[in-house]
Amino acid sequence: MLQITGLNQFYGESHTLWDLDVEIPQGQCTCVMGRNGVGKTTLMQCIMGLLPLRSGSLIYRDQELARLAAERRAPLGIGYVPQGRQIFPLLTVEENLRIGLSARPDGSRQIPRYIFELFPVLKEMLGRRGGDLSGGQQQQLAIGRALVIEPKLLILDEPTEGIQPNIVHEIGDIIRRLMTDLGLTVILVEQKLPFARRVADRFAILDRGRLMASGVMAELNDELVRSYLAV
């Protein structure tokens, strides 16, 4: 689905991502893991075109993304839920969802029905302002906004951050359902190890901008956790 090869990124003269090679298999959830500040969000922003690359390749469904403008990536079928949700607090739930529709390549302006099947609370609160929702409801809105384009690849950056436990569990169930029912491929940035083990099929660990380990989730052993994930 997505092949990242030799990716290097700089902030000014600071080298932040070093020769990254990461493969995202189709139909699976790959969890990008690591302590704070190791480059996880930077990598997601590079995939979405929000940060420039110094070098490297991003092949998505046989198409090179590296030189493609950011606004042209979502219409290719890439949904993005950024860290911190970044909904529009003064717009209603419905307006937030409709903003996502602008990236649909088919021009449809109808919110897909399955969004409200996944998140019934959003249907109940269509007229409520985004900023009036709880943190968990805002996260559901952010995910719903990414899903209105009916993506093939969904990127979730810290979706459980600041969310109450019952909603965290629900989000995990929804991620698995999206893969099983709709065949989505998911890139998950997550620091909660139990959640990652429950939801993800594969892992990729970053440390200081470098890939330190990757594999199927069963290979995430105690030594890797102590070395790169424990705080």
mmCIF file of C-alpha atoms in Angstrom:
data_model
loop_
_atom_site.group_PDB
_atom_site.id
_atom_site.type_symbol
_atom_site.label_atom_id
_atom_site.label_comp_id
_atom_site.label_asym_id
_atom_site.label_seq_id
_atom_site.Cartn_x
_atom_site.Cartn_y
_atom_site.Cartn_z
ATOM 1 C CA MET A 1 0.000 0.000 0.000
ATOM 2 C CA LEU A 2 2.751 2.481 1.014
ATOM 3 C CA GLN A 3 6.483 1.998 0.611
ATOM 4 C CA ILE A 4 8.759 4.531 2.324
ATOM 5 C CA THR A 5 12.369 4.353 1.150
ATOM 6 C CA GLY A 6 15.430 6.372 2.130
ATOM 7 C CA LEU A 7 13.392 9.185 3.650
ATOM 8 C CA ASN A 8 15.375 12.120 5.082
ATOM 9 C CA GLN A 9 13.847 15.257 6.557
ATOM 10 C CA PHE A 10 15.396 18.379 8.077
ATOM 11 C CA TYR A 11 14.167 21.272 10.216
ATOM 12 C CA GLY A 12 16.611 23.938 9.116
ATOM 13 C CA GLU A 13 19.990 22.329 9.718
ATOM 14 C CA SER A 14 18.580 19.764 12.161
ATOM 15 C CA HIS A 15 18.385 16.275 10.663
ATOM 16 C CA THR A 16 15.114 14.835 12.030
ATOM 17 C CA LEU A 17 14.417 11.687 9.982
ATOM 18 C CA TRP A 18 17.341 9.506 8.896
ATOM 19 C CA ASP A 19 17.153 7.180 5.881
ATOM 20 C CA LEU A 20 13.814 5.687 6.888
ATOM 21 C CA ASP A 21 12.635 2.523 5.166
ATOM 22 C CA VAL A 22 9.119 1.533 6.247
ATOM 23 C CA GLU A 23 6.633 -0.715 4.502
ATOM 24 C CA ILE A 24 2.883 -0.364 5.167
ATOM 25 C CA PRO A 25 1.141 -3.554 3.972
ATOM 26 C CA GLN A 26 -2.335 -3.303 2.515
ATOM 27 C CA GLY A 27 -5.277 -4.183 4.747
ATOM 28 C CA GLN A 28 -3.273 -4.131 7.983
ATOM 29 C CA CYS A 29 -2.704 -1.715 10.856
ATOM 30 C CA THR A 30 0.908 -0.656 11.305
ATOM 31 C CA CYS A 31 1.685 1.090 14.593
ATOM 32 C CA VAL A 32 4.507 3.642 14.550
ATOM 33 C CA MET A 33 5.903 3.724 18.063
ATOM 34 C CA GLY A 34 8.575 5.480 20.098
ATOM 35 C CA ARG A 35 9.083 7.961 22.899
ATOM 36 C CA ASN A 36 8.117 11.625 22.595
ATOM 37 C CA GLY A 37 10.105 13.641 20.088
ATOM 38 C CA VAL A 38 11.542 10.763 18.034
ATOM 39 C CA GLY A 39 9.928 11.808 14.734
ATOM 40 C CA LYS A 40 6.592 9.963 14.616
ATOM 41 C CA THR A 41 4.409 12.995 13.875
ATOM 42 C CA THR A 42 7.086 14.386 11.551
ATOM 43 C CA LEU A 43 6.867 11.186 9.511
ATOM 44 C CA MET A 44 3.069 11.454 9.288
ATOM 45 C CA GLN A 45 3.344 15.067 8.138
ATOM 46 C CA CYS A 46 5.861 14.048 5.493
ATOM 47 C CA ILE A 47 3.453 11.415 4.174
ATOM 48 C CA MET A 48 0.719 14.053 3.945
ATOM 49 C CA GLY A 49 3.010 16.603 2.279
ATOM 50 C CA LEU A 50 2.850 19.044 5.192
ATOM 51 C CA LEU A 51 6.632 18.948 5.597
ATOM 52 C CA PRO A 52 9.201 18.844 2.790
ATOM 53 C CA LEU A 53 11.557 15.929 2.268
ATOM 54 C CA ARG A 54 15.267 16.378 1.737
ATOM 55 C CA SER A 55 15.408 13.023 -0.058
ATOM 56 C CA GLY A 56 13.642 9.711 -0.313
ATOM 57 C CA SER A 57 10.607 8.096 -1.874
ATOM 58 C CA LEU A 58 6.950 7.620 -0.847
ATOM 59 C CA ILE A 59 5.246 5.150 -3.164
ATOM 60 C CA TYR A 60 1.495 4.929 -2.527
ATOM 61 C CA ARG A 61 -0.391 2.436 -4.706
ATOM 62 C CA ASP A 62 2.342 2.661 -7.354
ATOM 63 C CA GLN A 63 2.337 6.481 -7.341
ATOM 64 C CA GLU A 64 5.184 8.660 -6.087
ATOM 65 C CA LEU A 65 3.959 11.139 -3.469
ATOM 66 C CA ALA A 66 7.239 12.892 -2.684
ATOM 67 C CA ARG A 67 6.790 15.680 -5.227
ATOM 68 C CA LEU A 68 2.996 15.814 -5.068
ATOM 69 C CA ALA A 69 1.365 18.882 -3.462
ATOM 70 C CA ALA A 70 -0.286 18.278 -0.082
ATOM 71 C CA GLU A 71 -3.773 19.136 -1.360
ATOM 72 C CA ARG A 72 -3.517 16.419 -4.007
ATOM 73 C CA ARG A 73 -2.858 13.580 -1.544
ATOM 74 C CA ALA A 74 -6.237 13.262 0.192
ATOM 75 C CA PRO A 75 -8.095 12.851 -3.144
ATOM 76 C CA LEU A 76 -5.868 9.831 -3.802
ATOM 77 C CA GLY A 77 -7.559 8.131 -0.868
ATOM 78 C CA ILE A 78 -5.460 9.114 2.154
ATOM 79 C CA GLY A 79 -7.382 10.146 5.272
ATOM 80 C CA TYR A 80 -5.512 11.966 8.039
ATOM 81 C CA VAL A 81 -6.441 12.526 11.675
ATOM 82 C CA PRO A 82 -3.702 14.779 13.090
ATOM 83 C CA GLN A 83 -2.457 14.812 16.644
ATOM 84 C CA GLY A 84 -4.668 17.067 18.736
ATOM 85 C CA ARG A 85 -7.676 16.453 16.422
ATOM 86 C CA GLN A 86 -7.667 19.993 14.940
ATOM 87 C CA ILE A 87 -11.406 20.205 14.393
ATOM 88 C CA PHE A 88 -12.980 23.618 13.801
ATOM 89 C CA PRO A 89 -14.442 24.523 17.218
ATOM 90 C CA LEU A 90 -16.795 27.265 15.993
ATOM 91 C CA LEU A 91 -18.282 25.160 13.184
ATOM 92 C CA THR A 92 -21.023 22.617 13.777
ATOM 93 C CA VAL A 93 -20.452 18.890 13.633
ATOM 94 C CA GLU A 94 -22.126 18.795 10.232
ATOM 95 C CA GLU A 95 -19.989 21.662 8.912
ATOM 96 C CA ASN A 96 -16.827 19.944 10.139
ATOM 97 C CA LEU A 97 -17.811 16.758 8.326
ATOM 98 C CA ARG A 98 -18.725 18.599 5.128
ATOM 99 C CA ILE A 99 -15.341 20.313 5.017
ATOM 100 C CA GLY A 100 -13.809 16.870 4.563
ATOM 101 C CA LEU A 101 -16.028 16.224 1.537
ATOM 102 C CA SER A 102 -14.093 18.788 -0.501
ATOM 103 C CA ALA A 103 -11.313 16.213 -0.960
ATOM 104 C CA ARG A 104 -13.566 13.558 -2.514
ATOM 105 C CA PRO A 105 -12.459 12.864 -6.078
ATOM 106 C CA ASP A 106 -16.018 12.013 -7.184
ATOM 107 C CA GLY A 107 -17.360 15.437 -6.180
ATOM 108 C CA SER A 108 -20.059 13.984 -3.882
ATOM 109 C CA ARG A 109 -21.318 16.345 -1.199
ATOM 110 C CA GLN A 110 -23.214 13.716 0.776
ATOM 111 C CA ILE A 111 -21.860 12.520 4.113
ATOM 112 C CA PRO A 112 -21.614 8.716 3.822
ATOM 113 C CA ARG A 113 -24.234 6.948 5.928
ATOM 114 C CA TYR A 114 -21.703 4.619 7.496
ATOM 115 C CA ILE A 115 -20.121 7.560 9.347
ATOM 116 C CA PHE A 116 -23.213 7.777 11.541
ATOM 117 C CA GLU A 117 -23.343 4.003 11.898
ATOM 118 C CA LEU A 118 -19.798 4.090 13.275
ATOM 119 C CA PHE A 119 -20.380 7.204 15.390
ATOM 120 C CA PRO A 120 -24.089 7.532 16.316
ATOM 121 C CA VAL A 121 -23.273 10.428 18.656
ATOM 122 C CA LEU A 122 -22.301 12.580 15.656
ATOM 123 C CA LYS A 123 -25.763 12.208 14.139
ATOM 124 C CA GLU A 124 -27.305 13.265 17.437
ATOM 125 C CA MET A 125 -25.086 16.364 17.575
ATOM 126 C CA LEU A 126 -25.026 17.546 13.954
ATOM 127 C CA GLY A 127 -26.070 21.065 14.928
ATOM 128 C CA ARG A 128 -23.764 21.404 17.909
ATOM 129 C CA ARG A 129 -20.489 23.323 17.629
ATOM 130 C CA GLY A 130 -17.367 21.200 17.556
ATOM 131 C CA GLY A 131 -15.836 23.080 20.469
ATOM 132 C CA ASP A 132 -18.767 22.118 22.686
ATOM 133 C CA LEU A 133 -18.107 18.386 22.334
ATOM 134 C CA SER A 134 -16.177 16.331 24.862
ATOM 135 C CA GLY A 135 -12.645 15.243 24.006
ATOM 136 C CA GLY A 136 -13.820 11.778 23.028
ATOM 137 C CA GLN A 137 -16.595 13.167 20.849
ATOM 138 C CA GLN A 138 -14.156 15.549 19.161
ATOM 139 C CA GLN A 139 -11.878 12.609 18.362
ATOM 140 C CA GLN A 140 -14.801 10.736 16.839
ATOM 141 C CA LEU A 141 -15.600 13.841 14.794
ATOM 142 C CA ALA A 142 -11.985 14.089 13.610
ATOM 143 C CA ILE A 143 -12.008 10.450 12.528
ATOM 144 C CA GLY A 144 -15.402 10.893 10.861
ATOM 145 C CA ARG A 145 -14.116 13.915 8.942
ATOM 146 C CA ALA A 146 -11.199 11.839 7.625
ATOM 147 C CA LEU A 147 -13.533 8.996 6.655
ATOM 148 C CA VAL A 148 -15.992 11.066 4.601
ATOM 149 C CA ILE A 149 -13.644 10.824 1.612
ATOM 150 C CA GLU A 150 -13.894 7.012 1.909
ATOM 151 C CA PRO A 151 -10.106 6.597 2.058
ATOM 152 C CA LYS A 152 -8.053 3.515 1.310
ATOM 153 C CA LEU A 153 -5.321 4.541 3.780
ATOM 154 C CA LEU A 154 -6.162 6.105 7.149
ATOM 155 C CA ILE A 155 -3.481 7.820 9.263
ATOM 156 C CA LEU A 156 -4.287 8.244 12.963
ATOM 157 C CA ASP A 157 -1.799 10.278 15.009
ATOM 158 C CA GLU A 158 -2.262 9.600 18.749
ATOM 159 C CA PRO A 159 -6.039 9.002 18.558
ATOM 160 C CA THR A 160 -6.274 7.975 22.242
ATOM 161 C CA GLU A 161 -4.495 11.033 23.640
ATOM 162 C CA GLY A 162 -6.584 12.627 26.403
ATOM 163 C CA ILE A 163 -9.559 10.328 25.777
ATOM 164 C CA GLN A 164 -11.610 8.550 28.447
ATOM 165 C CA PRO A 165 -11.048 4.762 28.611
ATOM 166 C CA ASN A 166 -14.469 3.693 27.289
ATOM 167 C CA ILE A 167 -14.001 5.817 24.154
ATOM 168 C CA VAL A 168 -10.437 4.514 23.744
ATOM 169 C CA HIS A 169 -11.794 0.970 23.654
ATOM 170 C CA GLU A 170 -14.511 2.012 21.205
ATOM 171 C CA ILE A 171 -11.958 3.645 18.880
ATOM 172 C CA GLY A 172 -9.935 0.439 18.910
ATOM 173 C CA ASP A 173 -13.010 -1.570 17.929
ATOM 174 C CA ILE A 174 -13.775 0.889 15.121
ATOM 175 C CA ILE A 175 -10.238 0.666 13.695
ATOM 176 C CA ARG A 176 -10.491 -3.117 13.509
ATOM 177 C CA ARG A 177 -13.966 -2.852 11.995
ATOM 178 C CA LEU A 178 -12.730 -0.448 9.305
ATOM 179 C CA MET A 179 -10.077 -2.937 8.280
ATOM 180 C CA THR A 180 -12.350 -5.979 8.410
ATOM 181 C CA ASP A 181 -15.477 -4.489 6.837
ATOM 182 C CA LEU A 182 -14.019 -1.874 4.481
ATOM 183 C CA GLY A 183 -10.523 -3.204 3.806
ATOM 184 C CA LEU A 184 -8.801 -0.035 5.044
ATOM 185 C CA THR A 185 -5.076 0.138 5.633
ATOM 186 C CA VAL A 186 -4.200 2.020 8.837
ATOM 187 C CA ILE A 187 -1.091 3.793 10.089
ATOM 188 C CA LEU A 188 -1.461 4.306 13.823
ATOM 189 C CA VAL A 189 0.821 6.498 15.937
ATOM 190 C CA GLU A 190 0.332 5.332 19.502
ATOM 191 C CA GLN A 191 2.168 5.237 22.829
ATOM 192 C CA LYS A 192 -0.347 3.171 24.815
ATOM 193 C CA LEU A 193 1.178 -0.289 24.517
ATOM 194 C CA PRO A 194 -1.939 -2.341 25.451
ATOM 195 C CA PHE A 195 -3.988 -0.442 22.850
ATOM 196 C CA ALA A 196 -1.302 -0.918 20.198
ATOM 197 C CA ARG A 197 -1.071 -4.646 20.888
ATOM 198 C CA ARG A 198 -4.854 -5.032 20.669
ATOM 199 C CA VAL A 199 -5.366 -3.024 17.494
ATOM 200 C CA ALA A 200 -2.224 -3.240 15.350
ATOM 201 C CA ASP A 201 -0.939 -6.080 13.199
ATOM 202 C CA ARG A 202 2.580 -4.691 12.812
ATOM 203 C CA PHE A 203 4.913 -2.194 14.501
ATOM 204 C CA ALA A 204 7.714 0.156 13.511
ATOM 205 C CA ILE A 205 9.811 1.722 16.277
ATOM 206 C CA LEU A 206 11.548 5.064 15.803
ATOM 207 C CA ASP A 207 14.308 6.488 17.958
ATOM 208 C CA ARG A 208 15.958 9.853 17.222
ATOM 209 C CA GLY A 209 14.532 9.794 13.723
ATOM 210 C CA ARG A 210 15.832 6.343 12.834
ATOM 211 C CA LEU A 211 14.000 3.052 12.378
ATOM 212 C CA MET A 212 15.208 0.745 15.134
ATOM 213 C CA ALA A 213 12.921 -2.282 14.703
ATOM 214 C CA SER A 214 9.846 -3.432 12.820
ATOM 215 C CA GLY A 215 7.823 -6.578 12.355
ATOM 216 C CA VAL A 216 4.597 -8.314 13.269
ATOM 217 C CA MET A 217 3.174 -7.304 16.644
ATOM 218 C CA ALA A 218 4.000 -10.686 18.199
ATOM 219 C CA GLU A 219 7.696 -9.805 17.725
ATOM 220 C CA LEU A 220 7.443 -6.715 19.951
ATOM 221 C CA ASN A 221 9.278 -8.237 22.903
ATOM 222 C CA ASP A 222 10.188 -6.968 26.369
ATOM 223 C CA GLU A 223 13.713 -6.020 25.304
ATOM 224 C CA LEU A 224 12.417 -3.687 22.560
ATOM 225 C CA VAL A 225 9.891 -2.194 24.979
ATOM 226 C CA ARG A 226 12.593 -1.492 27.599
ATOM 227 C CA SER A 227 15.030 -0.090 25.052
ATOM 228 C CA TYR A 228 12.773 2.182 23.040
ATOM 229 C CA LEU A 229 9.329 2.569 24.625
ATOM 230 C CA ALA A 230 9.676 2.565 28.424
ATOM 231 C CA VAL A 231 9.825 5.979 30.117
#
